[in-house]
Amino acid sequence: MSALLEVRDLEIVFPFGGKELAVVRGVSFDVGRGEIVGLVGESGSGKSLSALALLGLIPPPGRIRRGSIRLAGRELVGLGEAALRPVRGGRIGLVFQEPSAALNPVLTVGTQIVEAIRAHRPMPRREARRRAEELLARLAVPDPRRRLAEYPHQLSGGQRQRVLVAIALAAGPDLLVADEPTTALDVTLQAQVLDLFRDLRRDLGLGLLLITHDLAVVAGTCDRVAVMYAGQIVECGPTAELFAAPAHPYTRGLLASLPEIGSPAPRGELPAIPGQVPSAGDLPPGCPFHPRCEMRLAECATSEPEWIDHGAGRGARCVLARPREVA
Ligand SMILES: Nc1ncnc2c1ncn2[C@@H]1O[C@H](COP(=O)(O)OP(=O)(O)OP(=O)(O)O)[C@@H](O)[C@H]1O
Ligand SMILES: [Mg+2]
């Protein structure tokens, strides 16, 4: 059976100094129906571009040079703007980080949700308005009818984020892509929005791709997780297994510096591993992580590690993840 979303060998390039450099380099992952998959990694690792690619929204002159993106079996790479429009917002809903930036300040909340509904399913305004009210009620926004008549600035941050989720859900998508949806929210609101995602998955069978810096968010929310580093997925697996036994030193480093669950740690930033993610223009030879890796071997500085598939959805891009020889 095919997954709801299948991304294979995705490569995204930007022109730099006369040639094209890959900033997303051979990324593959799946999202199943009713599944929440986390994409984590430090700033600049290629998370947002990978998400934007699903919607055909890579900012030009960036482009997909290679790879495949299939939604319910249908190839999206290479589709023209006209064919992509019903997919974007229709089959795939998108929630961004900044609720205030993504809403139009001069239109009421109701108008914006109604327009989102009618853009994909033509229906009388009155009916769309009723749906908008139902949607807000489902998202646990108190007094939804009154909220519809208000402007974005009259809502709290958490309510604005729910309005964005309502817009993303307006057309009844199969897949929701949420890029740092809770980073701008305080801890309580963050927990509410994540609860909401779990409810939507359960009630609507939505697939959800959740992009975050925050491993604590992944731990509590995602069924599976893919860890990105310098444009590649360096490890993936079911969340509980990956957290219990990380195979890649980068994942291990991230987890080691994760505060105890429940402790009042600063959120929104990945814990620090000394050093920086290399940019696409100056990737080191060998494994891109080796300059920061405490466990590097001599070969790591010269040969790029291959993806090692451990089966059952687990795998890592590290020589140390090679299966041990059995004595
Ligand atoms: N419009 C652009 N033009 C040129 N290069 C870009 C552009 N957008 C992104 N990049 C390059 O692609 C890399 C990955 O960007 P992306 O936005 O996907 O990172 P990210 O993992 O989402 O980071 P963050 O956590 O900061 O949101 C960046 O480091 C940058 O070098
Ligand atoms: Mg990003």
mmCIF file of C-alpha atoms in Angstrom, residues 110-242:
data_model
loop_
_atom_site.group_PDB
_atom_site.id
_atom_site.type_symbol
_atom_site.label_atom_id
_atom_site.label_comp_id
_atom_site.label_asym_id
_atom_site.label_seq_id
_atom_site.Cartn_x
_atom_site.Cartn_y
_atom_site.Cartn_z
ATOM 1 C CA GLY A 110 -14.712 35.199 8.926
ATOM 2 C CA THR A 111 -14.016 36.675 5.494
ATOM 3 C CA GLN A 112 -10.615 34.989 5.366
ATOM 4 C CA ILE A 113 -11.893 31.552 6.324
ATOM 5 C CA VAL A 114 -14.916 31.887 4.016
ATOM 6 C CA GLU A 115 -12.672 32.856 1.087
ATOM 7 C CA ALA A 116 -10.425 29.871 1.792
ATOM 8 C CA ILE A 117 -13.446 27.547 1.770
ATOM 9 C CA ARG A 118 -14.948 29.035 -1.402
ATOM 10 C CA ALA A 119 -11.613 29.082 -3.223
ATOM 11 C CA HIS A 120 -11.665 25.309 -3.336
ATOM 12 C CA ARG A 121 -15.358 24.486 -3.082
ATOM 13 C CA PRO A 122 -17.719 26.956 -4.692
ATOM 14 C CA MET A 123 -20.755 27.400 -2.425
ATOM 15 C CA PRO A 124 -23.010 30.231 -1.278
ATOM 16 C CA ARG A 125 -21.355 32.643 1.134
ATOM 17 C CA ARG A 126 -23.926 31.870 3.822
ATOM 18 C CA GLU A 127 -23.142 28.161 3.725
ATOM 19 C CA ALA A 128 -19.399 28.820 3.764
ATOM 20 C CA ARG A 129 -19.929 31.037 6.788
ATOM 21 C CA ARG A 130 -21.710 28.204 8.585
ATOM 22 C CA ARG A 131 -18.814 25.880 7.770
ATOM 23 C CA ALA A 132 -16.318 28.443 9.014
ATOM 24 C CA GLU A 133 -18.186 28.598 12.311
ATOM 25 C CA GLU A 134 -18.188 24.789 12.574
ATOM 26 C CA LEU A 135 -14.493 24.722 11.830
ATOM 27 C CA LEU A 136 -13.667 27.200 14.597
ATOM 28 C CA ALA A 137 -15.883 25.301 17.012
ATOM 29 C CA ARG A 138 -14.064 22.076 16.137
ATOM 30 C CA LEU A 139 -10.803 23.885 16.829
ATOM 31 C CA ALA A 140 -12.128 24.808 20.278
ATOM 32 C CA VAL A 141 -12.244 28.539 19.633
ATOM 33 C CA PRO A 142 -14.731 29.959 22.156
ATOM 34 C CA ASP A 143 -17.746 31.862 20.813
ATOM 35 C CA PRO A 144 -16.890 31.157 17.165
ATOM 36 C CA ARG A 145 -19.669 33.293 15.653
ATOM 37 C CA ARG A 146 -18.358 36.382 17.375
ATOM 38 C CA ARG A 147 -14.763 35.582 16.430
ATOM 39 C CA LEU A 148 -15.750 35.451 12.742
ATOM 40 C CA ALA A 149 -16.760 39.104 12.874
ATOM 41 C CA GLU A 150 -13.465 40.174 14.449
ATOM 42 C CA TYR A 151 -10.166 41.279 12.913
ATOM 43 C CA PRO A 152 -6.929 39.347 13.505
ATOM 44 C CA HIS A 153 -5.560 41.901 16.004
ATOM 45 C CA GLN A 154 -8.589 41.361 18.247
ATOM 46 C CA LEU A 155 -7.657 37.706 18.769
ATOM 47 C CA SER A 156 -5.112 36.191 21.104
ATOM 48 C CA GLY A 157 -1.988 34.557 19.634
ATOM 49 C CA GLY A 158 -3.407 31.088 20.239
ATOM 50 C CA GLN A 159 -6.704 32.003 18.563
ATOM 51 C CA ARG A 160 -4.893 33.450 15.572
ATOM 52 C CA GLN A 161 -2.950 30.222 15.218
ATOM 53 C CA ARG A 162 -6.256 28.312 15.299
ATOM 54 C CA VAL A 163 -7.655 30.583 12.595
ATOM 55 C CA LEU A 164 -4.631 29.707 10.453
ATOM 56 C CA VAL A 165 -5.257 26.036 11.085
ATOM 57 C CA ALA A 166 -8.924 26.617 10.134
ATOM 58 C CA ILE A 167 -7.828 28.207 6.841
ATOM 59 C CA ALA A 168 -5.448 25.315 6.206
ATOM 60 C CA LEU A 169 -8.307 22.861 6.856
ATOM 61 C CA ALA A 170 -10.936 24.835 4.940
ATOM 62 C CA ALA A 171 -10.864 22.677 1.833
ATOM 63 C CA GLY A 172 -10.682 19.381 3.720
ATOM 64 C CA PRO A 173 -7.061 18.463 2.875
ATOM 65 C CA ASP A 174 -5.560 14.992 3.299
ATOM 66 C CA LEU A 175 -2.231 16.344 4.464
ATOM 67 C CA LEU A 176 -1.384 19.234 6.757
ATOM 68 C CA VAL A 177 2.110 20.708 6.612
ATOM 69 C CA ALA A 178 2.947 22.790 9.685
ATOM 70 C CA ASP A 179 6.242 24.724 9.632
ATOM 71 C CA GLU A 180 7.230 25.724 13.183
ATOM 72 C CA PRO A 181 3.541 26.196 14.047
ATOM 73 C CA THR A 182 4.149 26.669 17.757
ATOM 74 C CA THR A 183 7.522 28.407 17.901
ATOM 75 C CA ALA A 184 5.972 31.849 18.393
ATOM 76 C CA LEU A 185 3.593 30.603 21.118
ATOM 77 C CA ASP A 186 4.125 30.269 24.834
ATOM 78 C CA VAL A 187 4.317 26.819 26.384
ATOM 79 C CA THR A 188 0.622 26.568 27.299
ATOM 80 C CA LEU A 189 -0.622 27.609 23.861
ATOM 81 C CA GLN A 190 1.948 25.380 22.259
ATOM 82 C CA ALA A 191 0.561 22.395 24.152
ATOM 83 C CA GLN A 192 -2.981 23.323 23.051
ATOM 84 C CA VAL A 193 -2.056 23.535 19.370
ATOM 85 C CA LEU A 194 -0.245 20.192 19.541
ATOM 86 C CA ASP A 195 -3.286 18.628 21.244
ATOM 87 C CA LEU A 196 -5.329 20.015 18.410
ATOM 88 C CA PHE A 197 -3.086 18.322 15.821
ATOM 89 C CA ARG A 198 -3.433 14.992 17.623
ATOM 90 C CA ASP A 199 -7.234 15.412 17.646
ATOM 91 C CA LEU A 200 -7.305 16.240 13.931
ATOM 92 C CA ARG A 201 -5.249 13.206 13.121
ATOM 93 C CA ARG A 202 -7.601 11.022 15.146
ATOM 94 C CA ASP A 203 -10.889 12.580 14.022
ATOM 95 C CA LEU A 204 -10.122 13.321 10.366
ATOM 96 C CA GLY A 205 -7.372 10.801 9.633
ATOM 97 C CA LEU A 206 -5.145 13.647 8.460
ATOM 98 C CA GLY A 207 -1.509 13.052 7.702
ATOM 99 C CA LEU A 208 0.634 15.699 9.313
ATOM 100 C CA LEU A 209 4.173 16.839 8.560
ATOM 101 C CA LEU A 210 5.369 18.809 11.569
ATOM 102 C CA ILE A 211 8.509 20.878 11.148
ATOM 103 C CA THR A 212 10.192 21.980 14.333
ATOM 104 C CA HIS A 213 13.429 22.896 16.076
ATOM 105 C CA ASP A 214 12.095 21.416 19.240
ATOM 106 C CA LEU A 215 12.724 17.777 20.078
ATOM 107 C CA ALA A 216 10.359 18.016 23.044
ATOM 108 C CA VAL A 217 7.549 18.808 20.582
ATOM 109 C CA VAL A 218 8.510 15.773 18.530
ATOM 110 C CA ALA A 219 8.635 13.516 21.583
ATOM 111 C CA GLY A 220 5.099 14.351 22.609
ATOM 112 C CA THR A 221 3.471 14.562 19.196
ATOM 113 C CA CYS A 222 5.105 12.619 16.369
ATOM 114 C CA ASP A 223 4.756 8.958 15.458
ATOM 115 C CA ARG A 224 7.908 9.075 13.379
ATOM 116 C CA VAL A 225 10.726 11.540 13.007
ATOM 117 C CA ALA A 226 13.304 12.441 10.378
ATOM 118 C CA VAL A 227 16.392 14.367 11.471
ATOM 119 C CA MET A 228 17.907 16.749 8.898
ATOM 120 C CA TYR A 229 21.484 17.998 8.721
ATOM 121 C CA ALA A 230 23.012 20.125 5.954
ATOM 122 C CA GLY A 231 20.260 19.311 3.456
ATOM 123 C CA GLN A 232 20.089 15.589 4.109
ATOM 124 C CA ILE A 233 18.074 13.290 6.324
ATOM 125 C CA VAL A 234 20.700 11.772 8.598
ATOM 126 C CA GLU A 235 18.405 9.537 10.623
ATOM 127 C CA CYS A 236 14.779 8.489 10.714
ATOM 128 C CA GLY A 237 12.603 6.099 12.663
ATOM 129 C CA PRO A 238 9.622 5.683 14.966
ATOM 130 C CA THR A 239 9.935 8.415 17.608
ATOM 131 C CA ALA A 240 10.118 6.168 20.669
ATOM 132 C CA GLU A 241 12.766 3.916 19.130
ATOM 133 C CA LEU A 242 14.843 6.757 17.768
#
